[in-house]
Every structure is written in structure tokens, then in C-alpha cells.
Coordinates of C-alpha atoms in Angstrom, one line a residue:
M30 CA -117.1 18.1 -50.0
E31 CA -118.7 16.3 -52.9
G32 CA -116.5 15.8 -55.9
D33 CA -113.4 15.4 -53.8
V34 CA -111.8 13.1 -56.1
V35 CA -110.8 15.7 -58.7
A36 CA -107.7 16.7 -60.5
S37 CA -107.6 19.9 -58.6
D38 CA -105.5 18.1 -56.0
V39 CA -102.9 17.4 -58.7
P40 CA -99.7 19.4 -58.8
S41 CA -99.2 20.6 -62.4
S42 CA -96.2 22.3 -64.0
S43 CA -98.3 23.7 -66.8
G44 CA -101.4 25.9 -66.5
R45 CA -102.7 24.4 -69.7
K46 CA -102.3 20.9 -68.5
R47 CA -104.0 21.8 -65.2
R48 CA -107.0 23.3 -67.0
R49 CA -107.3 20.3 -69.3
R50 CA -107.2 17.9 -66.3
S51 CA -109.7 20.1 -64.5
Q52 CA -112.1 19.9 -67.4
V53 CA -111.9 16.2 -67.5
S54 CA -112.3 15.9 -63.7
S55 CA -115.2 18.3 -63.7
A56 CA -117.0 16.1 -66.2
T57 CA -116.3 12.9 -64.3
S58 CA -116.5 14.1 -60.6
G59 CA -120.3 13.8 -60.6
T60 CA -120.1 10.3 -61.9
R61 CA -117.5 9.3 -59.3
A62 CA -119.6 10.8 -56.5
A63 CA -122.6 8.9 -57.8
D64 CA -120.7 5.7 -57.7
L65 CA -121.3 5.5 -53.9
K66 CA -124.6 3.6 -53.5
L67 CA -126.8 3.5 -50.5
S68 CA -125.2 0.2 -49.4
D69 CA -121.8 1.8 -49.6
Y70 CA -122.9 4.6 -47.3
A71 CA -124.5 2.1 -44.9
A72 CA -121.3 0.0 -44.9
L73 CA -119.1 3.1 -44.3
S74 CA -121.4 4.5 -41.6
A75 CA -121.7 1.4 -39.4
P76 CA -118.2 1.3 -37.9
V77 CA -118.1 5.1 -37.6
L78 CA -121.5 5.1 -35.8
A79 CA -120.3 2.4 -33.5
F80 CA -117.3 4.2 -32.1
T81 CA -119.0 7.6 -32.2
L82 CA -121.8 6.3 -30.0
A83 CA -119.3 4.7 -27.7
H84 CA -117.7 8.2 -27.2
F85 CA -120.9 9.3 -25.5
F86 CA -120.7 6.5 -23.0
G87 CA -117.3 6.8 -21.5
G88 CA -115.5 5.5 -24.6
A89 CA -116.5 1.9 -23.6
A90 CA -113.8 2.0 -21.1
E91 CA -115.4 -0.3 -18.5
P92 CA -114.3 -4.0 -19.1
T93 CA -117.9 -5.2 -19.8
A94 CA -118.6 -2.3 -22.1
A95 CA -115.2 -2.9 -23.8
L96 CA -116.1 -6.6 -24.5
W97 CA -119.5 -5.7 -25.9
F98 CA -117.9 -3.1 -28.1
T99 CA -115.3 -5.6 -29.3
A100 CA -118.1 -8.1 -30.0
L101 CA -119.9 -5.5 -32.1
I102 CA -116.8 -4.8 -34.0
A103 CA -116.3 -8.5 -34.7
L104 CA -119.8 -8.7 -36.1
L105 CA -119.3 -5.7 -38.3
M106 CA -116.7 -7.4 -40.6
P107 CA -119.0 -10.1 -42.1
A108 CA -122.0 -7.7 -42.0
M109 CA -120.2 -5.0 -44.0
I110 CA -118.9 -7.5 -46.5
I111 CA -122.3 -9.0 -47.1
L112 CA -124.2 -5.6 -46.9
G113 CA -121.8 -3.9 -49.3
D114 CA -121.5 -7.0 -51.6
R115 CA -117.7 -6.8 -51.4
R116 CA -116.8 -10.5 -51.3
D117 CA -114.7 -9.9 -54.5
E118 CA -112.7 -7.2 -52.6
L119 CA -111.5 -9.3 -49.7
G120 CA -108.0 -9.0 -51.0
L121 CA -108.0 -5.4 -49.9
I122 CA -108.2 -6.5 -46.3
W123 CA -104.9 -8.3 -46.4
P124 CA -102.2 -5.7 -45.2
G125 CA -99.2 -7.8 -46.2
R126 CA -96.9 -10.3 -44.5
I127 CA -94.8 -7.8 -42.5
V128 CA -97.8 -5.9 -41.0
A129 CA -99.6 -9.2 -40.2
G130 CA -96.4 -10.7 -38.8
L131 CA -95.7 -7.8 -36.5
F132 CA -99.3 -7.9 -35.2
A133 CA -99.1 -11.7 -34.7
L134 CA -95.9 -11.2 -32.7
V135 CA -97.6 -8.7 -30.4
L136 CA -100.4 -11.2 -29.8
L137 CA -97.9 -14.1 -29.3
V138 CA -96.0 -12.1 -26.6
A139 CA -99.3 -11.3 -24.9
V140 CA -100.4 -15.0 -24.9
W141 CA -97.0 -16.1 -23.7
T142 CA -97.4 -14.0 -20.6
L143 CA -100.5 -16.0 -19.8
V144 CA -99.0 -19.4 -20.2
A145 CA -95.3 -19.0 -19.4
P146 CA -94.0 -20.3 -16.0
A147 CA -94.0 -17.6 -13.4
R148 CA -91.0 -19.0 -11.5
G149 CA -88.3 -16.3 -11.0
T150 CA -90.7 -13.5 -11.4
S151 CA -92.3 -11.2 -8.8
T152 CA -95.9 -11.8 -10.0
P153 CA -98.5 -13.1 -7.5
W154 CA -98.5 -16.4 -9.3
A155 CA -94.9 -17.1 -8.7
N156 CA -95.5 -18.8 -5.3
L157 CA -98.5 -20.8 -6.3
N158 CA -98.5 -24.5 -6.9
G159 CA -100.9 -24.2 -9.8
P160 CA -100.3 -22.9 -13.3
G161 CA -98.3 -19.7 -13.2
A162 CA -98.2 -16.7 -15.5
I163 CA -95.9 -13.7 -16.2
T164 CA -98.9 -11.3 -16.3
W165 CA -100.1 -9.9 -13.0
D166 CA -103.7 -9.9 -14.1
K167 CA -104.9 -12.8 -16.2
S168 CA -108.4 -11.7 -16.8
S169 CA -107.3 -8.2 -17.9
T170 CA -104.8 -9.6 -20.2
L171 CA -107.4 -11.8 -21.9
I172 CA -109.7 -8.7 -22.3
E173 CA -106.8 -6.7 -23.8
I174 CA -106.1 -9.5 -26.3
A175 CA -109.7 -9.6 -27.3
K176 CA -109.7 -5.8 -27.7
L177 CA -106.5 -6.0 -29.9
C178 CA -108.3 -8.5 -32.2
G179 CA -111.2 -6.1 -32.4
L180 CA -108.9 -3.2 -33.4
A181 CA -107.4 -5.5 -36.1
G182 CA -111.0 -6.0 -37.4
L183 CA -111.6 -2.2 -37.5
F184 CA -108.2 -1.7 -39.2
S185 CA -109.3 -4.3 -41.8
L186 CA -112.6 -2.5 -42.3
G187 CA -110.6 0.7 -42.9
C188 CA -108.5 -1.1 -45.4
L189 CA -111.6 -2.4 -47.2
A190 CA -112.9 1.2 -47.5
G191 CA -109.4 2.7 -48.2
G192 CA -108.8 0.5 -51.2
R193 CA -111.2 2.6 -53.3
K194 CA -110.6 6.4 -53.2
R195 CA -114.2 7.4 -53.6
R196 CA -115.1 5.4 -50.5
V197 CA -112.3 7.1 -48.5
A198 CA -113.8 10.5 -49.3
G199 CA -117.2 9.2 -48.3
A200 CA -115.8 7.7 -45.1
V201 CA -114.2 11.1 -44.1
R202 CA -117.5 12.9 -44.8
I203 CA -119.3 10.5 -42.6
I204 CA -116.7 10.8 -39.8
L205 CA -117.0 14.6 -39.9
T206 CA -120.8 14.5 -40.1
L207 CA -121.3 12.1 -37.2
G208 CA -118.4 13.8 -35.3
A209 CA -120.2 17.1 -35.7
V210 CA -123.5 15.6 -34.4
W211 CA -121.6 14.2 -31.4
A212 CA -119.9 17.6 -30.7
A213 CA -123.0 19.6 -31.3
V214 CA -125.3 17.5 -29.1
G215 CA -122.8 17.7 -26.2
L216 CA -122.6 21.5 -26.6
L217 CA -126.3 22.0 -26.9
L218 CA -127.1 19.8 -23.8
I219 CA -124.6 21.9 -21.8
I220 CA -125.8 25.3 -23.1
G221 CA -129.4 24.3 -22.5
G222 CA -128.7 23.1 -19.0
A223 CA -130.0 19.6 -19.8
S224 CA -126.6 18.1 -18.8
Q225 CA -127.5 18.4 -15.1
G226 CA -130.0 15.5 -15.5
L227 CA -127.5 13.4 -17.5
E228 CA -124.7 13.0 -15.1
G229 CA -124.1 9.5 -16.4
L230 CA -123.0 10.8 -19.7
H231 CA -120.0 12.8 -18.3
L232 CA -120.6 15.8 -20.6
T233 CA -118.4 18.0 -18.4
T234 CA -115.9 17.6 -15.6
G235 CA -114.5 20.5 -13.6
G236 CA -116.1 22.9 -16.0
R237 CA -114.2 21.2 -18.9
L238 CA -116.0 19.7 -21.9
T239 CA -115.8 15.9 -22.1
S240 CA -118.8 15.0 -24.4
G241 CA -119.1 11.6 -22.7
F242 CA -115.5 10.7 -21.9
Q243 CA -114.4 10.4 -18.3
S244 CA -111.5 12.8 -19.1
A245 CA -111.6 16.1 -20.9
N246 CA -108.2 15.2 -22.3
S247 CA -109.7 12.2 -24.1
G248 CA -112.3 14.4 -25.7
A249 CA -109.6 16.8 -26.8
T250 CA -107.8 14.1 -28.7
V251 CA -111.0 13.3 -30.7
Y252 CA -111.7 16.9 -31.3
G253 CA -108.2 17.4 -32.4
I254 CA -108.4 14.6 -34.9
L255 CA -111.6 15.9 -36.3
A256 CA -110.2 19.4 -36.5
V257 CA -107.3 18.2 -38.6
L258 CA -109.5 16.3 -41.0
S259 CA -111.8 19.3 -41.2
V260 CA -108.9 21.5 -42.2
A261 CA -107.8 19.0 -44.9
S262 CA -111.4 18.9 -46.2
L263 CA -111.6 22.7 -46.2
A264 CA -108.3 22.9 -48.2
R265 CA -109.7 20.5 -50.8
A266 CA -113.0 22.3 -51.0
I267 CA -111.4 25.6 -51.5
R268 CA -109.1 24.2 -54.2
N269 CA -112.2 22.6 -55.9
L270 CA -113.7 26.1 -56.3
R271 CA -111.0 26.8 -58.9
L272 CA -112.9 24.4 -61.2
G273 CA -115.8 26.8 -61.1
R274 CA -118.3 27.9 -58.5
T275 CA -121.3 25.6 -58.1
P276 CA -123.8 25.4 -55.3
K277 CA -122.4 22.0 -54.4
R278 CA -118.8 23.2 -54.2
S279 CA -119.8 26.3 -52.3
L280 CA -121.8 24.2 -49.8
A281 CA -118.7 21.9 -49.4
V282 CA -116.6 24.9 -48.4
G283 CA -119.3 26.1 -45.9
A284 CA -119.7 22.7 -44.4
A285 CA -115.9 22.2 -44.0
L286 CA -115.5 25.7 -42.5
A287 CA -118.4 25.0 -40.0
C288 CA -116.7 21.8 -38.9
V289 CA -113.4 23.7 -38.4
L290 CA -115.2 26.2 -36.2
L291 CA -117.2 23.6 -34.2
F292 CA -114.3 21.3 -33.5
T293 CA -111.9 24.0 -32.6
T294 CA -114.4 25.6 -30.2
C295 CA -115.0 22.2 -28.6
L296 CA -111.2 21.6 -28.4
M297 CA -110.7 24.9 -26.6
L298 CA -113.6 24.1 -24.2
T299 CA -111.8 20.9 -23.1
A300 CA -109.0 23.2 -21.8
S301 CA -106.6 20.4 -22.6
R302 CA -103.1 22.1 -22.8
M303 CA -101.4 19.2 -24.6
G304 CA -104.5 18.5 -26.7
V305 CA -104.5 22.0 -28.1
A306 CA -100.7 22.0 -28.6
A307 CA -100.8 18.6 -30.4
T308 CA -103.7 19.7 -32.7
A309 CA -102.0 23.0 -33.5
F310 CA -98.8 21.1 -34.4
A311 CA -100.6 18.6 -36.6
I312 CA -102.5 21.4 -38.5
V313 CA -99.3 23.4 -39.1
A314 CA -97.6 20.2 -40.3
L315 CA -100.5 19.5 -42.6
L316 CA -100.4 23.0 -44.1
V317 CA -96.6 23.1 -44.5
W318 CA -96.7 19.7 -46.2
E319 CA -99.6 20.8 -48.4
T320 CA -97.7 24.0 -49.4
F321 CA -94.4 22.3 -50.3
S322 CA -96.3 19.5 -52.2
R323 CA -97.7 22.1 -54.6
K324 CA -95.9 23.7 -57.5
E325 CA -98.1 26.8 -57.3
R326 CA -98.7 29.8 -55.2
P327 CA -100.9 28.8 -52.2
S328 CA -101.4 32.3 -50.8
R329 CA -105.2 32.6 -51.3
R330 CA -106.0 29.2 -49.8
L331 CA -103.6 29.7 -46.9
I332 CA -105.2 33.1 -46.2
L333 CA -108.6 31.6 -46.1
L334 CA -107.5 28.8 -43.8
A335 CA -105.7 31.3 -41.6
L336 CA -108.9 33.4 -41.4
A337 CA -110.9 30.2 -40.5
G338 CA -108.4 29.5 -37.7
A339 CA -108.6 33.0 -36.4
T340 CA -112.4 32.9 -36.5
A341 CA -112.4 29.6 -34.7
A342 CA -110.1 31.1 -32.0
V343 CA -112.6 34.0 -31.5
F344 CA -115.6 31.6 -31.3
S345 CA -113.7 29.5 -28.7
I346 CA -112.8 32.4 -26.5
G347 CA -115.2 31.1 -23.8
G348 CA -112.9 28.2 -23.2
A349 CA -109.7 30.2 -23.2
D350 CA -110.0 31.5 -19.7
L351 CA -110.0 28.0 -18.2
L352 CA -107.2 27.0 -20.6
W353 CA -105.1 29.9 -19.5
S354 CA -105.8 29.2 -15.8
R355 CA -104.6 25.6 -16.3
L356 CA -101.4 26.9 -17.8
E357 CA -100.5 28.3 -14.4
N358 CA -100.5 24.7 -13.1
V359 CA -98.1 23.3 -15.6
D360 CA -95.2 23.1 -13.2
S361 CA -97.1 21.2 -10.5
D362 CA -98.8 18.9 -13.0
A363 CA -95.5 18.2 -14.7
A364 CA -94.0 17.3 -11.4
T365 CA -96.8 14.8 -10.8
R366 CA -96.4 13.3 -14.3
G367 CA -92.7 13.1 -13.6
V368 CA -93.3 10.9 -10.5
I369 CA -95.7 8.7 -12.5
F370 CA -93.3 8.3 -15.4
S371 CA -90.4 7.5 -13.1
V372 CA -92.2 4.9 -11.1
H373 CA -93.6 3.1 -14.1
W374 CA -90.3 3.3 -16.0
N375 CA -88.6 1.6 -13.1
A376 CA -91.5 -1.0 -13.1
F377 CA -90.7 -1.7 -16.8
L378 CA -87.0 -2.2 -15.9
Q379 CA -88.0 -4.8 -13.4
S380 CA -89.3 -7.0 -16.2
P381 CA -87.9 -5.5 -19.4
L382 CA -88.4 -8.5 -21.8
F383 CA -92.0 -9.5 -21.5
G384 CA -93.3 -6.8 -19.1
H385 CA -96.0 -7.4 -16.5
G386 CA -98.8 -8.4 -18.8
L387 CA -101.3 -6.4 -20.9
G388 CA -103.9 -4.7 -18.7
S389 CA -101.9 -5.2 -15.6
F390 CA -101.3 -1.5 -15.0
S391 CA -103.6 -1.1 -12.0
A392 CA -102.1 -4.1 -10.2
V393 CA -98.5 -3.0 -10.9
N394 CA -99.4 0.6 -9.9
A395 CA -100.7 -0.6 -6.5
Q396 CA -97.6 -2.7 -5.9
Q397 CA -95.3 0.3 -6.7
M398 CA -97.0 2.7 -4.2
T399 CA -94.9 4.1 -1.3
P400 CA -95.7 6.8 1.2
E401 CA -93.6 9.2 -1.0
N402 CA -95.4 8.6 -4.3
Y403 CA -98.9 7.7 -2.9
G404 CA -100.3 11.2 -3.7
A405 CA -99.3 10.9 -7.4
L406 CA -100.3 7.2 -7.9
R407 CA -103.4 6.7 -5.8
I408 CA -106.1 7.7 -8.3
I409 CA -104.6 7.0 -11.7
G410 CA -105.8 4.3 -14.0
A411 CA -103.1 4.7 -16.6
A412 CA -99.5 5.8 -16.8
H413 CA -100.4 9.0 -18.8
N414 CA -97.8 8.0 -21.3
V415 CA -98.8 5.3 -23.8
Y416 CA -95.2 4.5 -24.7
I417 CA -94.1 3.8 -21.1
Q418 CA -97.2 1.8 -20.4
W419 CA -96.8 -0.4 -23.4
L420 CA -93.2 -1.1 -22.4
E421 CA -94.3 -1.8 -18.8
E422 CA -97.1 -4.1 -19.8
T423 CA -95.6 -6.0 -22.8
G424 CA -91.8 -5.4 -22.4
V425 CA -89.4 -4.8 -25.2
L426 CA -90.5 -8.0 -27.0
G427 CA -94.1 -6.8 -27.2
A428 CA -93.8 -3.0 -27.4
L429 CA -91.2 -2.8 -30.2
P430 CA -93.3 -4.9 -32.7
M431 CA -96.3 -2.7 -31.9
F432 CA -94.3 0.5 -32.3
A433 CA -92.8 -0.8 -35.5
L434 CA -96.3 -1.8 -36.8
I435 CA -97.5 1.8 -36.3
V436 CA -94.4 3.3 -38.0
L437 CA -94.7 0.9 -40.9
I438 CA -98.4 1.7 -41.5
I439 CA -97.8 5.5 -41.4
A440 CA -94.7 5.2 -43.5
T441 CA -96.5 3.2 -46.1
A442 CA -99.3 5.8 -46.1
I443 CA -96.7 8.6 -46.6
R444 CA -95.1 6.7 -49.5
R445 CA -98.4 6.1 -51.2
S446 CA -99.4 9.7 -50.8
A447 CA -96.5 10.6 -53.1
L448 CA -97.9 8.2 -55.7
L449 CA -101.4 9.6 -55.7
D450 CA -102.5 11.5 -58.8
T451 CA -105.7 12.6 -57.1
G452 CA -106.9 13.0 -53.5
A453 CA -103.5 13.7 -52.0
T454 CA -104.7 16.4 -49.7
L455 CA -107.2 14.0 -48.0
Q456 CA -104.4 11.5 -47.5
R457 CA -102.2 14.1 -46.0
G458 CA -105.0 15.0 -43.6
L459 CA -105.4 11.4 -42.5
I460 CA -101.6 11.1 -41.9
A461 CA -101.4 14.5 -40.1
A462 CA -104.2 13.4 -37.7
N463 CA -101.9 10.7 -36.4
L464 CA -99.7 13.4 -34.9
V465 CA -102.6 14.4 -32.5
L466 CA -102.6 10.9 -31.0
L467 CA -98.9 10.3 -31.0
I468 CA -98.0 13.7 -29.4
H469 CA -100.8 13.7 -26.9
G470 CA -100.1 10.1 -26.1
A471 CA -96.8 11.2 -24.4
T472 CA -98.8 12.9 -21.6
D473 CA -102.1 11.2 -21.6
Y474 CA -103.9 7.9 -22.2
A475 CA -106.6 8.7 -24.8
I476 CA -105.2 6.0 -27.1
Q477 CA -106.0 3.4 -24.5
V478 CA -109.7 4.4 -24.4
P479 CA -111.5 1.7 -26.5
S480 CA -113.6 4.0 -28.7
I481 CA -110.6 6.3 -29.4
A482 CA -108.4 3.3 -30.2
A483 CA -111.1 2.0 -32.5
F484 CA -111.3 5.4 -34.2
W485 CA -107.6 5.4 -34.8
A486 CA -107.5 1.8 -36.0
Y487 CA -110.1 2.7 -38.6
L488 CA -108.2 5.8 -39.7
L489 CA -105.0 3.8 -40.0
G490 CA -106.7 1.3 -42.2
L491 CA -108.0 4.1 -44.4
Q492 CA -104.7 5.8 -44.9
F493 CA -102.7 2.5 -45.2
A494 CA -104.9 1.2 -48.1
Y495 CA -105.6 4.6 -49.7
G496 CA -104.4 4.4 -53.3
K497 CA -103.4 0.8 -52.9
A498 CA -105.6 -0.4 -55.8
R499 CA -104.5 2.6 -58.0
T500 CA -100.8 2.1 -57.5
G501 CA -101.1 -1.6 -58.2
K502 CA -98.3 -2.3 -55.7
P503 CA -98.4 -5.0 -53.0
S504 CA -98.5 -4.1 -49.4
A505 CA -95.3 -4.0 -47.5

């Protein structure tokens, strides 16, 4: 995947112009790759290593682990600026007034639920003589506010890396490399039988691959993101071969193909129905977008990618049996999800403006239990729908700014992808990866796992700032 920043990603209306640009890019790609110094790789690796290691330990989902993880993120910002000697690039961190304003509004609503009078509400604080609160769980709300600030820090680190295209390519290589190590270690421990002595790592549950998460569905979300990024990297590597075959370019194709196979195999072993569906949709969307963005015949590249996907399916056949057996339970699981969604949608309607407070799901869930819905609610720790849970916890005034913030970031990334003269395929891959989280988030809670949320925040920062310096346009 070296030499990613080449003109082979440039749609050209003239074969002569394309060859001329290719020659120029071929001469300069080595220089651009060499521009990344050891300090750059260290600065890019630190945040990726942090949330990849957290994947192994339950995603830092426990409150104490989440706070330590957030503290580490907070320390990364000054450390990366000093280590990478990027004090002259601090302007890249600023996302713009609208993005910053929307995030500030989310935090303001969360803080308001801590300090606003509780009179007239149904919270436990309403009948106390002391200071009241709208939120049901003050300590959890404080933790969630701290976690949001940590995610903002990771988003800023992503922006710092995304402002320079060569660093984005380096960051994606590091993400795929460390992700491959994470996936391979989990697989090897299971295959070798060593996982039996490592129950605390949660490598499997119910025969499904989790690789450290408490839920296989959470693992599926991460594997899906990595699979989409691998396909984008494979598409670019294959396209770069048109500049001429070299050992480095051939190695890039092989490495990307290996990642596609590995992550697809792991995804199938999670037996996550919606995780597989969301990933497949994201990859199809990426390939369709890539095809219609090119003014040339994509047949050879698409054939190779299709073969890679077919090979991955063959390699992952071991997980197919469990996946197919779980498809037989779709109706019963959908009925259970329906009960959860209905109960917590009604809970949102009970406090539609400010919600019940960030992190108050468990308290609200216990309050909503009845003999009729006890079976569906008794063991859950999340609503299994990130949109309903955000509405329930923050109300319309907190959820809509957050939803608008995500839409604005992705829309800005899409707009900037059309302005890129090089590296557009990688940007499209980063954008398509969002679909895995957004689609799977409708039926599961992976986005609410701290390490996965951190992963996404970093990817959002990368794609939001990608090409920002080249276009010379201010942020929205």
C-alpha cells in the first residue's frame, strides 16, 4: 500500500494525460512515502494502538476502564503534538464554528440535566430537598460527559492526521496492520486452544468470535469497518499496478488481499447477521461509488475484487453454519428487539426535550420493567438501537445536535472527496466505513462501546480533514 498518493486515483478523460500524470506520480510517489518520518509513524500509531488494545479488554466498557481510557486519550493530544513537532499545524485541529457549536450544544444539554431543577419530573431526585437533577444517574452522566470530551480529542487527532494526505495513507496502513494483529491473535488463540485459559479476554461467546468484546456483534462492527477499509486499499493497490509492476506495489496488493480475507473470515465467525449485512452493503456502496466516479472501464479491477470476496467467503465457510443457524431465530429475536424498542421509545416520550440523562439507560430500564416485558429487559445494558437510546437519554435537544454533527462531518467528507485530485479511493473507503456503524447501530450498541466509539471518532476526524489543506477551503 506504499505510494498510495498517486495520480492513478485520478479520473482522466484522456489516456495521454493519464500516462503523463502517472509518470509524474511514479517519480514523486517514493518521495511522498519517504516524507513520513519515524516520529510521524509514532504519532499516528499511538491513538490506533490505544483503542486496538482496548478492544482486547472488553472495549473499555466498564466505568473505571472507560475513565482510564479517556484519561489516556486526553494525554495523547499534547503528546502527539510534541512528539510529531506539529505545533505549527494546530490550525488543522479546529473543525469550524458549526461543528464546534453543535458539539458544545450536546455538552450543554448534558450538563443542564445535572444542574436543572428536578421538580415536575419523574426522576428519583424530584422528591428530595437537596439539589435536584433531570438525569436519573448523576455519576453516569458525568462519566459520559468525560467520555464525550475524550472522543472530541480523538476526533481532533484524526483531523491533525487528516490534514496531510500522506499521513492519512499512513494512518490507514497502521489501522489495518494493528487490526490484522488483533484479529490474528484472537484467531490463533482460539485455534490453538489457548483461549480456555484466558476467559477474561472474552475471545468467544456461545461459539461466536468476539476477540475481547463482551458481544460478538461488537466484534462484527470492527471487523466490518476493517473489511471496508481493506477493500478500498485493495482497489487502490490494484489501480497502482497500472503504473508498472514493482515488488513494492505487488506486495501492497498481496497485503491488502490478505487483510480482506482475514477480516471477512473473522466477520463470518462472529455470526452477526446485521454485522454481515451492514458490511456487505457498505462494500457494495463503496464499489458502486468507485465505479461511477471513474471515467474508465473498471472491469478488471472489479473482477479481482469479486474474486477476493468469493475467496473470503470460501475461507469463512467455517463460520457460515452458525450464521445460518442464527438466521432461523430472526423472528424471535426481532420480537424481542421490538419489545425493547417500544418500551424505550415510550420512555423517550415521557421526557422528550431533555431525556433522562446520559448514561441513565440502566436506571430507566429498571423503572420500565413490568411482568410482561421482564423477559426482554432483564439482562440488557443498552437499547440495541443507538438512535432510540440517544433520544431517550438526551431528548430532542441533545440528540438532534449530535445527529446533525455526524451528518455534517460525513457530508463535508463527501464534498471534499469530489475535490480531491489524488487519494479519492481512500477517502471513499473511509466514508463507506461509516455505513457499517450507522446501519448496525439500528439493531445493536457497538457505537456505545468506548473503544469502538473512539475508533469511529478517529476515522471521522481523518475523513473530515482529508484534503482540507489541499482545497484551501475553511471548514463548515
